[in-house]
């Protein structure tokens, strides 16, 4: 007997998730279903925005570009109706990474989409791209993955699911089109300039990759997909050609790329070449993308590259499903740093436990609802003394520097900045003018987390397990009160003195601390 409809079976055993990639050239939305530890892609949307076209030389995003982006979000938001916050992730890449006024775009976007927008680092972008390829392709030995975007190109080298090298270089098809091909013609002089310029940028990273070596090279992104399509459509290096000229099998060789470039130079006008299904917007970027790809083949000494459909957004999709990632990438990054810098784990855990206890006490009244806030507070508690590796003098500043400049896979740019900021202000004076403005976290949330970390560190100043008794915490908007067992403070003057000093520091920023 049938006891469940198909809809009820699906809702009981699956979760719908969505990822929006705010790219330099296009905005990509992917909606997927996670069922029985398997990701099924349900829906994809791509909207051309040309965000990078509006990025000036001094890295300001034009109002026209911002408006184009917001119009795209207006269209996309209908596809996200009904999604819970924890099932949606929005990541922004090169253009918003570089834009000095990125916050203006994000603030306007928040009025359209009620989800946080993460600006991810180039290295994090490379890791997520690799993650997408690793989950959708059969990788044989070490694999080099190349993704040419609108403003940057990401390189990731790994084995199976583990990345080994991750880099991002500021060379992209949109920026190159503006620099070398903005007249709409393909001139040999400009082609050579573009290739040489790209080679110069690649020289900064190529040796590490060549030293590692790889057995397989995979290209992703619309640029490489279009080049593969054009090579096949024009039978460049087809099966009747010499073996060393590549084959018409969906892979690319250097001689195929150079032959295609010669055709572009000979015709000068892209319209005269058979481009198949490559759309008009993408056609204008082909010479720039091709020049970058030729430079990559030359500098990395690549014999053959195949194409994979998966990219950044698929990498994020797979990461959102914990059962597929097996371990939390952020947690692993924190543990790796703690081990590398020989952190006092006993003390770190004491501060962590106190921070979580305080967070639990005040979460409701302080409305600490931002996604990931508790975890970031906890990780800052674990890493607040990382600066001791440099010196005990100014440890908070050293901790801030290390966390600001370390590679932290799994953390977007704001999360890393937030983590570093908390450690910066875990002691000494709080300088509000030095506290960054975040798009993911409100100013109140930021200040409240600073206070919670400071108190957690202070209350564990004796560095002793079982030292801290049960205590209660109550808060109002600008007030926090700690109540300890009767006479506990009076026989522990060092804690009482430090609380009194903290009381003065917090009073300077309008926060009243009470304790008894």
PDB file of C-alpha atoms in Angstrom, residues 107-368:
ATOM      1  CA  UNK A 107      24.428  47.136   1.201  1.00  0.00           C
ATOM      2  CA  UNK A 108      22.160  47.693  -1.806  1.00  0.00           C
ATOM      3  CA  UNK A 109      22.136  43.950  -2.579  1.00  0.00           C
ATOM      4  CA  UNK A 110      20.995  43.134   0.968  1.00  0.00           C
ATOM      5  CA  UNK A 111      17.760  45.006   0.281  1.00  0.00           C
ATOM      6  CA  UNK A 112      17.079  42.537  -2.545  1.00  0.00           C
ATOM      7  CA  UNK A 113      18.498  39.277  -1.166  1.00  0.00           C
ATOM      8  CA  UNK A 114      18.238  38.534   2.586  1.00  0.00           C
ATOM      9  CA  UNK A 115      21.427  36.479   2.593  1.00  0.00           C
ATOM     10  CA  UNK A 116      25.034  37.417   3.431  1.00  0.00           C
ATOM     11  CA  UNK A 117      27.381  38.062   0.508  1.00  0.00           C
ATOM     12  CA  UNK A 118      30.873  36.669   1.040  1.00  0.00           C
ATOM     13  CA  UNK A 119      33.812  38.255  -0.751  1.00  0.00           C
ATOM     14  CA  UNK A 120      36.246  35.359  -1.026  1.00  0.00           C
ATOM     15  CA  UNK A 121      39.996  35.580  -1.520  1.00  0.00           C
ATOM     16  CA  UNK A 122      41.621  34.420  -4.742  1.00  0.00           C
ATOM     17  CA  UNK A 123      43.175  31.483  -2.927  1.00  0.00           C
ATOM     18  CA  UNK A 124      39.816  30.453  -1.469  1.00  0.00           C
ATOM     19  CA  UNK A 125      38.289  30.752  -4.940  1.00  0.00           C
ATOM     20  CA  UNK A 126      40.966  28.403  -6.298  1.00  0.00           C
ATOM     21  CA  UNK A 127      40.261  25.895  -3.510  1.00  0.00           C
ATOM     22  CA  UNK A 128      36.531  25.893  -4.173  1.00  0.00           C
ATOM     23  CA  UNK A 129      37.061  25.493  -7.932  1.00  0.00           C
ATOM     24  CA  UNK A 130      39.273  22.476  -7.253  1.00  0.00           C
ATOM     25  CA  UNK A 131      36.624  21.104  -4.891  1.00  0.00           C
ATOM     26  CA  UNK A 132      34.017  21.316  -7.642  1.00  0.00           C
ATOM     27  CA  UNK A 133      36.228  19.520 -10.159  1.00  0.00           C
ATOM     28  CA  UNK A 134      37.315  16.862  -7.644  1.00  0.00           C
ATOM     29  CA  UNK A 135      33.698  15.947  -6.908  1.00  0.00           C
ATOM     30  CA  UNK A 136      32.588  15.744 -10.533  1.00  0.00           C
ATOM     31  CA  UNK A 137      35.578  14.388 -12.473  1.00  0.00           C
ATOM     32  CA  UNK A 138      37.706  11.259 -12.234  1.00  0.00           C
ATOM     33  CA  UNK A 139      41.116  12.558 -11.197  1.00  0.00           C
ATOM     34  CA  UNK A 140      44.159  10.473 -12.036  1.00  0.00           C
ATOM     35  CA  UNK A 141      47.193  11.272  -9.907  1.00  0.00           C
ATOM     36  CA  UNK A 142      48.078  14.906  -9.373  1.00  0.00           C
ATOM     37  CA  UNK A 143      45.776  17.276 -11.267  1.00  0.00           C
ATOM     38  CA  UNK A 144      46.284  20.894 -12.317  1.00  0.00           C
ATOM     39  CA  UNK A 145      43.031  22.873 -12.582  1.00  0.00           C
ATOM     40  CA  UNK A 146      42.951  26.226 -14.407  1.00  0.00           C
ATOM     41  CA  UNK A 147      39.992  28.629 -14.348  1.00  0.00           C
ATOM     42  CA  UNK A 148      40.134  31.829 -16.433  1.00  0.00           C
ATOM     43  CA  UNK A 149      37.667  34.368 -15.081  1.00  0.00           C
ATOM     44  CA  UNK A 150      36.795  37.914 -15.994  1.00  0.00           C
ATOM     45  CA  UNK A 151      39.372  39.555 -13.736  1.00  0.00           C
ATOM     46  CA  UNK A 152      41.611  36.785 -12.442  1.00  0.00           C
ATOM     47  CA  UNK A 153      42.796  33.285 -13.221  1.00  0.00           C
ATOM     48  CA  UNK A 154      42.921  30.604 -10.542  1.00  0.00           C
ATOM     49  CA  UNK A 155      45.378  27.713 -10.416  1.00  0.00           C
ATOM     50  CA  UNK A 156      44.876  24.729  -8.132  1.00  0.00           C
ATOM     51  CA  UNK A 157      46.977  21.594  -8.020  1.00  0.00           C
ATOM     52  CA  UNK A 158      45.933  18.636  -5.938  1.00  0.00           C
ATOM     53  CA  UNK A 159      45.518  14.904  -5.620  1.00  0.00           C
ATOM     54  CA  UNK A 160      42.038  13.404  -5.357  1.00  0.00           C
ATOM     55  CA  UNK A 161      40.131  15.654  -2.915  1.00  0.00           C
ATOM     56  CA  UNK A 162      43.175  17.335  -1.364  1.00  0.00           C
ATOM     57  CA  UNK A 163      44.542  20.588  -2.861  1.00  0.00           C
ATOM     58  CA  UNK A 164      48.315  21.046  -2.624  1.00  0.00           C
ATOM     59  CA  UNK A 165      48.914  24.448  -4.266  1.00  0.00           C
ATOM     60  CA  UNK A 166      46.385  27.266  -4.638  1.00  0.00           C
ATOM     61  CA  UNK A 167      47.051  30.582  -6.358  1.00  0.00           C
ATOM     62  CA  UNK A 168      45.165  33.425  -8.024  1.00  0.00           C
ATOM     63  CA  UNK A 169      46.730  35.814 -10.550  1.00  0.00           C
ATOM     64  CA  UNK A 170      45.132  39.090 -11.640  1.00  0.00           C
ATOM     65  CA  UNK A 171      44.842  38.254 -15.327  1.00  0.00           C
ATOM     66  CA  UNK A 172      41.326  37.815 -16.713  1.00  0.00           C
ATOM     67  CA  UNK A 173      39.554  37.898 -20.050  1.00  0.00           C
ATOM     68  CA  UNK A 174      37.555  41.068 -19.293  1.00  0.00           C
ATOM     69  CA  UNK A 175      40.552  43.051 -18.055  1.00  0.00           C
ATOM     70  CA  UNK A 176      42.690  41.782 -20.970  1.00  0.00           C
ATOM     71  CA  UNK A 177      39.986  42.682 -23.477  1.00  0.00           C
ATOM     72  CA  UNK A 178      40.055  46.245 -22.147  1.00  0.00           C
ATOM     73  CA  UNK A 179      43.864  46.413 -22.089  1.00  0.00           C
ATOM     74  CA  UNK A 180      44.714  44.829 -25.440  1.00  0.00           C
ATOM     75  CA  UNK A 181      41.641  44.254 -27.627  1.00  0.00           C
ATOM     76  CA  UNK A 182      39.243  47.118 -26.975  1.00  0.00           C
ATOM     77  CA  UNK A 183      39.220  48.181 -30.643  1.00  0.00           C
ATOM     78  CA  UNK A 184      37.386  45.011 -31.669  1.00  0.00           C
ATOM     79  CA  UNK A 185      40.291  43.932 -33.908  1.00  0.00           C
ATOM     80  CA  UNK A 186      42.865  41.194 -33.328  1.00  0.00           C
ATOM     81  CA  UNK A 187      46.274  42.678 -34.181  1.00  0.00           C
ATOM     82  CA  UNK A 188      49.476  40.618 -33.934  1.00  0.00           C
ATOM     83  CA  UNK A 189      51.265  43.364 -32.011  1.00  0.00           C
ATOM     84  CA  UNK A 190      48.585  43.441 -29.310  1.00  0.00           C
ATOM     85  CA  UNK A 191      48.356  39.649 -29.199  1.00  0.00           C
ATOM     86  CA  UNK A 192      52.094  39.426 -28.532  1.00  0.00           C
ATOM     87  CA  UNK A 193      51.865  42.127 -25.865  1.00  0.00           C
ATOM     88  CA  UNK A 194      48.999  40.316 -24.146  1.00  0.00           C
ATOM     89  CA  UNK A 195      50.816  36.969 -24.135  1.00  0.00           C
ATOM     90  CA  UNK A 196      54.071  38.466 -22.831  1.00  0.00           C
ATOM     91  CA  UNK A 197      52.245  40.402 -20.110  1.00  0.00           C
ATOM     92  CA  UNK A 198      50.457  37.243 -18.974  1.00  0.00           C
ATOM     93  CA  UNK A 199      53.730  35.290 -18.987  1.00  0.00           C
ATOM     94  CA  UNK A 200      55.334  37.929 -16.778  1.00  0.00           C
ATOM     95  CA  UNK A 201      52.541  37.562 -14.212  1.00  0.00           C
ATOM     96  CA  UNK A 202      52.685  33.768 -14.353  1.00  0.00           C
ATOM     97  CA  UNK A 203      56.439  33.750 -13.765  1.00  0.00           C
ATOM     98  CA  UNK A 204      55.692  34.530 -10.115  1.00  0.00           C
ATOM     99  CA  UNK A 205      54.120  31.120  -9.482  1.00  0.00           C
ATOM    100  CA  UNK A 206      55.054  28.687 -12.262  1.00  0.00           C
ATOM    101  CA  UNK A 207      58.126  27.099 -10.629  1.00  0.00           C
ATOM    102  CA  UNK A 208      56.244  25.726  -7.628  1.00  0.00           C
ATOM    103  CA  UNK A 209      53.718  24.037  -9.894  1.00  0.00           C
ATOM    104  CA  UNK A 210      56.268  22.633 -12.315  1.00  0.00           C
ATOM    105  CA  UNK A 211      58.296  21.304  -9.374  1.00  0.00           C
ATOM    106  CA  UNK A 212      55.235  19.435  -8.068  1.00  0.00           C
ATOM    107  CA  UNK A 213      54.305  18.095 -11.496  1.00  0.00           C
ATOM    108  CA  UNK A 214      50.946  16.651 -12.540  1.00  0.00           C
ATOM    109  CA  UNK A 215      49.488  13.793 -14.554  1.00  0.00           C
ATOM    110  CA  UNK A 216      46.317  15.558 -15.670  1.00  0.00           C
ATOM    111  CA  UNK A 217      45.393  19.137 -16.580  1.00  0.00           C
ATOM    112  CA  UNK A 218      41.791  20.363 -16.541  1.00  0.00           C
ATOM    113  CA  UNK A 219      40.412  23.726 -17.616  1.00  0.00           C
ATOM    114  CA  UNK A 220      37.129  25.172 -16.368  1.00  0.00           C
ATOM    115  CA  UNK A 221      35.104  28.346 -17.019  1.00  0.00           C
ATOM    116  CA  UNK A 222      33.168  29.694 -19.981  1.00  0.00           C
ATOM    117  CA  UNK A 223      36.302  31.048 -21.660  1.00  0.00           C
ATOM    118  CA  UNK A 224      38.010  27.665 -21.971  1.00  0.00           C
ATOM    119  CA  UNK A 225      34.710  25.979 -22.873  1.00  0.00           C
ATOM    120  CA  UNK A 226      34.240  28.460 -25.736  1.00  0.00           C
ATOM    121  CA  UNK A 227      37.789  27.946 -26.998  1.00  0.00           C
ATOM    122  CA  UNK A 228      37.271  24.161 -27.018  1.00  0.00           C
ATOM    123  CA  UNK A 229      34.024  24.643 -28.966  1.00  0.00           C
ATOM    124  CA  UNK A 230      35.670  26.917 -31.567  1.00  0.00           C
ATOM    125  CA  UNK A 231      38.638  24.577 -32.010  1.00  0.00           C
ATOM    126  CA  UNK A 232      36.258  21.676 -32.614  1.00  0.00           C
ATOM    127  CA  UNK A 233      33.924  23.671 -34.880  1.00  0.00           C
ATOM    128  CA  UNK A 234      36.818  24.764 -37.092  1.00  0.00           C
ATOM    129  CA  UNK A 235      38.441  21.321 -37.038  1.00  0.00           C
ATOM    130  CA  UNK A 236      41.701  22.790 -35.785  1.00  0.00           C
ATOM    131  CA  UNK A 237      44.065  19.891 -35.185  1.00  0.00           C
ATOM    132  CA  UNK A 238      41.397  17.357 -36.168  1.00  0.00           C
ATOM    133  CA  UNK A 239      41.897  13.629 -36.473  1.00  0.00           C
ATOM    134  CA  UNK A 240      43.335  13.968 -39.987  1.00  0.00           C
ATOM    135  CA  UNK A 241      46.091  16.296 -38.802  1.00  0.00           C
ATOM    136  CA  UNK A 242      49.487  15.243 -37.584  1.00  0.00           C
ATOM    137  CA  UNK A 243      49.476  13.602 -34.149  1.00  0.00           C
ATOM    138  CA  UNK A 244      51.475  16.413 -32.585  1.00  0.00           C
ATOM    139  CA  UNK A 245      48.816  18.936 -33.547  1.00  0.00           C
ATOM    140  CA  UNK A 246      46.284  17.643 -31.060  1.00  0.00           C
ATOM    141  CA  UNK A 247      42.968  15.995 -31.853  1.00  0.00           C
ATOM    142  CA  UNK A 248      39.343  16.902 -32.243  1.00  0.00           C
ATOM    143  CA  UNK A 249      38.395  15.159 -28.951  1.00  0.00           C
ATOM    144  CA  UNK A 250      37.562  18.058 -26.657  1.00  0.00           C
ATOM    145  CA  UNK A 251      41.131  18.495 -25.426  1.00  0.00           C
ATOM    146  CA  UNK A 252      43.459  21.378 -26.208  1.00  0.00           C
ATOM    147  CA  UNK A 253      47.125  21.535 -27.157  1.00  0.00           C
ATOM    148  CA  UNK A 254      49.395  24.551 -27.552  1.00  0.00           C
ATOM    149  CA  UNK A 255      49.587  24.160 -31.322  1.00  0.00           C
ATOM    150  CA  UNK A 256      45.776  24.194 -31.559  1.00  0.00           C
ATOM    151  CA  UNK A 257      45.638  27.405 -29.535  1.00  0.00           C
ATOM    152  CA  UNK A 258      48.339  29.074 -31.622  1.00  0.00           C
ATOM    153  CA  UNK A 259      46.636  27.945 -34.845  1.00  0.00           C
ATOM    154  CA  UNK A 260      43.355  29.452 -33.673  1.00  0.00           C
ATOM    155  CA  UNK A 261      45.106  32.701 -32.770  1.00  0.00           C
ATOM    156  CA  UNK A 262      46.668  32.839 -36.244  1.00  0.00           C
ATOM    157  CA  UNK A 263      43.197  32.475 -37.737  1.00  0.00           C
ATOM    158  CA  UNK A 264      41.949  35.352 -35.579  1.00  0.00           C
ATOM    159  CA  UNK A 265      44.871  37.541 -36.632  1.00  0.00           C
ATOM    160  CA  UNK A 266      44.396  36.632 -40.291  1.00  0.00           C
ATOM    161  CA  UNK A 267      40.686  37.466 -40.275  1.00  0.00           C
ATOM    162  CA  UNK A 268      41.105  40.385 -37.803  1.00  0.00           C
ATOM    163  CA  UNK A 269      37.355  40.338 -37.251  1.00  0.00           C
ATOM    164  CA  UNK A 270      35.827  37.673 -34.980  1.00  0.00           C
ATOM    165  CA  UNK A 271      32.640  37.718 -37.056  1.00  0.00           C
ATOM    166  CA  UNK A 272      34.450  36.116 -40.008  1.00  0.00           C
ATOM    167  CA  UNK A 273      35.374  32.989 -38.039  1.00  0.00           C
ATOM    168  CA  UNK A 274      33.031  30.037 -37.530  1.00  0.00           C
ATOM    169  CA  UNK A 275      32.161  30.335 -33.840  1.00  0.00           C
ATOM    170  CA  UNK A 276      29.255  27.923 -33.600  1.00  0.00           C
ATOM    171  CA  UNK A 277      27.076  28.403 -30.523  1.00  0.00           C
ATOM    172  CA  UNK A 278      29.408  30.820 -28.728  1.00  0.00           C
ATOM    173  CA  UNK A 279      27.241  33.802 -27.794  1.00  0.00           C
ATOM    174  CA  UNK A 280      27.982  37.384 -28.793  1.00  0.00           C
ATOM    175  CA  UNK A 281      29.153  38.519 -25.356  1.00  0.00           C
ATOM    176  CA  UNK A 282      31.609  35.645 -25.063  1.00  0.00           C
ATOM    177  CA  UNK A 283      32.907  36.151 -28.637  1.00  0.00           C
ATOM    178  CA  UNK A 284      34.325  39.553 -27.748  1.00  0.00           C
ATOM    179  CA  UNK A 285      36.395  37.975 -24.971  1.00  0.00           C
ATOM    180  CA  UNK A 286      37.849  35.084 -26.992  1.00  0.00           C
ATOM    181  CA  UNK A 287      41.089  36.846 -28.129  1.00  0.00           C
ATOM    182  CA  UNK A 288      41.841  37.925 -24.552  1.00  0.00           C
ATOM    183  CA  UNK A 289      41.067  34.510 -23.078  1.00  0.00           C
ATOM    184  CA  UNK A 290      43.043  32.781 -25.820  1.00  0.00           C
ATOM    185  CA  UNK A 291      46.105  34.970 -25.201  1.00  0.00           C
ATOM    186  CA  UNK A 292      45.994  34.128 -21.489  1.00  0.00           C
ATOM    187  CA  UNK A 293      45.591  30.417 -22.218  1.00  0.00           C
ATOM    188  CA  UNK A 294      48.543  30.398 -24.646  1.00  0.00           C
ATOM    189  CA  UNK A 295      50.689  32.060 -21.977  1.00  0.00           C
ATOM    190  CA  UNK A 296      49.598  29.442 -19.426  1.00  0.00           C
ATOM    191  CA  UNK A 297      50.433  26.562 -21.785  1.00  0.00           C
ATOM    192  CA  UNK A 298      53.870  28.044 -22.450  1.00  0.00           C
ATOM    193  CA  UNK A 299      54.813  28.952 -18.887  1.00  0.00           C
ATOM    194  CA  UNK A 300      53.499  25.753 -17.309  1.00  0.00           C
ATOM    195  CA  UNK A 301      54.726  23.576 -20.195  1.00  0.00           C
ATOM    196  CA  UNK A 302      51.284  21.969 -20.568  1.00  0.00           C
ATOM    197  CA  UNK A 303      50.976  19.208 -23.173  1.00  0.00           C
ATOM    198  CA  UNK A 304      47.220  18.718 -23.116  1.00  0.00           C
ATOM    199  CA  UNK A 305      44.219  20.201 -21.309  1.00  0.00           C
ATOM    200  CA  UNK A 306      40.733  18.735 -21.038  1.00  0.00           C
ATOM    201  CA  UNK A 307      37.605  20.678 -20.110  1.00  0.00           C
ATOM    202  CA  UNK A 308      35.317  20.204 -17.091  1.00  0.00           C
ATOM    203  CA  UNK A 309      31.923  21.831 -16.570  1.00  0.00           C
ATOM    204  CA  UNK A 310      32.236  22.103 -12.785  1.00  0.00           C
ATOM    205  CA  UNK A 311      33.700  25.263 -11.297  1.00  0.00           C
ATOM    206  CA  UNK A 312      33.420  27.574  -8.298  1.00  0.00           C
ATOM    207  CA  UNK A 313      29.669  27.267  -7.708  1.00  0.00           C
ATOM    208  CA  UNK A 314      29.751  23.465  -7.835  1.00  0.00           C
ATOM    209  CA  UNK A 315      32.629  23.539  -5.371  1.00  0.00           C
ATOM    210  CA  UNK A 316      30.538  25.591  -2.966  1.00  0.00           C
ATOM    211  CA  UNK A 317      27.532  23.288  -3.476  1.00  0.00           C
ATOM    212  CA  UNK A 318      29.557  20.215  -2.518  1.00  0.00           C
ATOM    213  CA  UNK A 319      31.122  21.996   0.429  1.00  0.00           C
ATOM    214  CA  UNK A 320      27.690  22.885   1.798  1.00  0.00           C
ATOM    215  CA  UNK A 321      26.875  19.228   2.190  1.00  0.00           C
ATOM    216  CA  UNK A 322      28.876  18.101   5.233  1.00  0.00           C
ATOM    217  CA  UNK A 323      28.517  14.424   4.458  1.00  0.00           C
ATOM    218  CA  UNK A 324      30.422  14.964   1.209  1.00  0.00           C
ATOM    219  CA  UNK A 325      33.225  17.125   2.617  1.00  0.00           C
ATOM    220  CA  UNK A 326      33.827  14.668   5.492  1.00  0.00           C
ATOM    221  CA  UNK A 327      35.651  17.276   7.573  1.00  0.00           C
ATOM    222  CA  UNK A 328      34.955  20.922   8.213  1.00  0.00           C
ATOM    223  CA  UNK A 329      37.507  22.851   6.155  1.00  0.00           C
ATOM    224  CA  UNK A 330      37.495  25.865   8.479  1.00  0.00           C
ATOM    225  CA  UNK A 331      38.011  23.671  11.533  1.00  0.00           C
ATOM    226  CA  UNK A 332      40.908  21.964   9.813  1.00  0.00           C
ATOM    227  CA  UNK A 333      42.498  25.333   8.976  1.00  0.00           C
ATOM    228  CA  UNK A 334      42.256  26.453  12.611  1.00  0.00           C
ATOM    229  CA  UNK A 335      43.696  23.189  13.929  1.00  0.00           C
ATOM    230  CA  UNK A 336      46.546  23.411  11.424  1.00  0.00           C
ATOM    231  CA  UNK A 337      47.445  26.943  12.562  1.00  0.00           C
ATOM    232  CA  UNK A 338      47.225  25.958  16.225  1.00  0.00           C
ATOM    233  CA  UNK A 339      49.619  23.089  15.616  1.00  0.00           C
ATOM    234  CA  UNK A 340      52.032  25.113  13.471  1.00  0.00           C
ATOM    235  CA  UNK A 341      52.322  27.887  16.058  1.00  0.00           C
ATOM    236  CA  UNK A 342      52.397  25.523  19.060  1.00  0.00           C
ATOM    237  CA  UNK A 343      49.434  27.079  20.843  1.00  0.00           C
ATOM    238  CA  UNK A 344      48.809  26.228  24.515  1.00  0.00           C
ATOM    239  CA  UNK A 345      45.787  24.029  23.836  1.00  0.00           C
ATOM    240  CA  UNK A 346      44.730  23.738  27.478  1.00  0.00           C
ATOM    241  CA  UNK A 347      44.507  27.516  27.868  1.00  0.00           C
ATOM    242  CA  UNK A 348      42.904  27.910  24.431  1.00  0.00           C
ATOM    243  CA  UNK A 349      40.176  25.430  25.357  1.00  0.00           C
ATOM    244  CA  UNK A 350      39.556  27.154  28.706  1.00  0.00           C
ATOM    245  CA  UNK A 351      38.966  30.458  26.897  1.00  0.00           C
ATOM    246  CA  UNK A 352      36.843  28.692  24.259  1.00  0.00           C
ATOM    247  CA  UNK A 353      34.560  27.071  26.843  1.00  0.00           C
ATOM    248  CA  UNK A 354      34.076  30.368  28.680  1.00  0.00           C
ATOM    249  CA  UNK A 355      33.365  32.207  25.407  1.00  0.00           C
ATOM    250  CA  UNK A 356      30.708  29.669  24.437  1.00  0.00           C
ATOM    251  CA  UNK A 357      29.163  29.862  27.910  1.00  0.00           C
ATOM    252  CA  UNK A 358      28.964  33.663  27.739  1.00  0.00           C
ATOM    253  CA  UNK A 359      27.589  33.496  24.187  1.00  0.00           C
ATOM    254  CA  UNK A 360      24.824  31.144  25.319  1.00  0.00           C
ATOM    255  CA  UNK A 361      23.918  33.482  28.204  1.00  0.00           C
ATOM    256  CA  UNK A 362      23.667  36.644  26.086  1.00  0.00           C
ATOM    257  CA  UNK A 363      22.646  35.377  22.637  1.00  0.00           C
ATOM    258  CA  UNK A 364      18.929  36.052  23.033  1.00  0.00           C
ATOM    259  CA  UNK A 365      19.119  39.486  24.674  1.00  0.00           C
ATOM    260  CA  UNK A 366      21.912  40.730  22.410  1.00  0.00           C
ATOM    261  CA  UNK A 367      20.251  39.119  19.371  1.00  0.00           C
ATOM    262  CA  UNK A 368      23.431  37.452  18.144  1.00  0.00           C
TER     263      UNK A 368
END
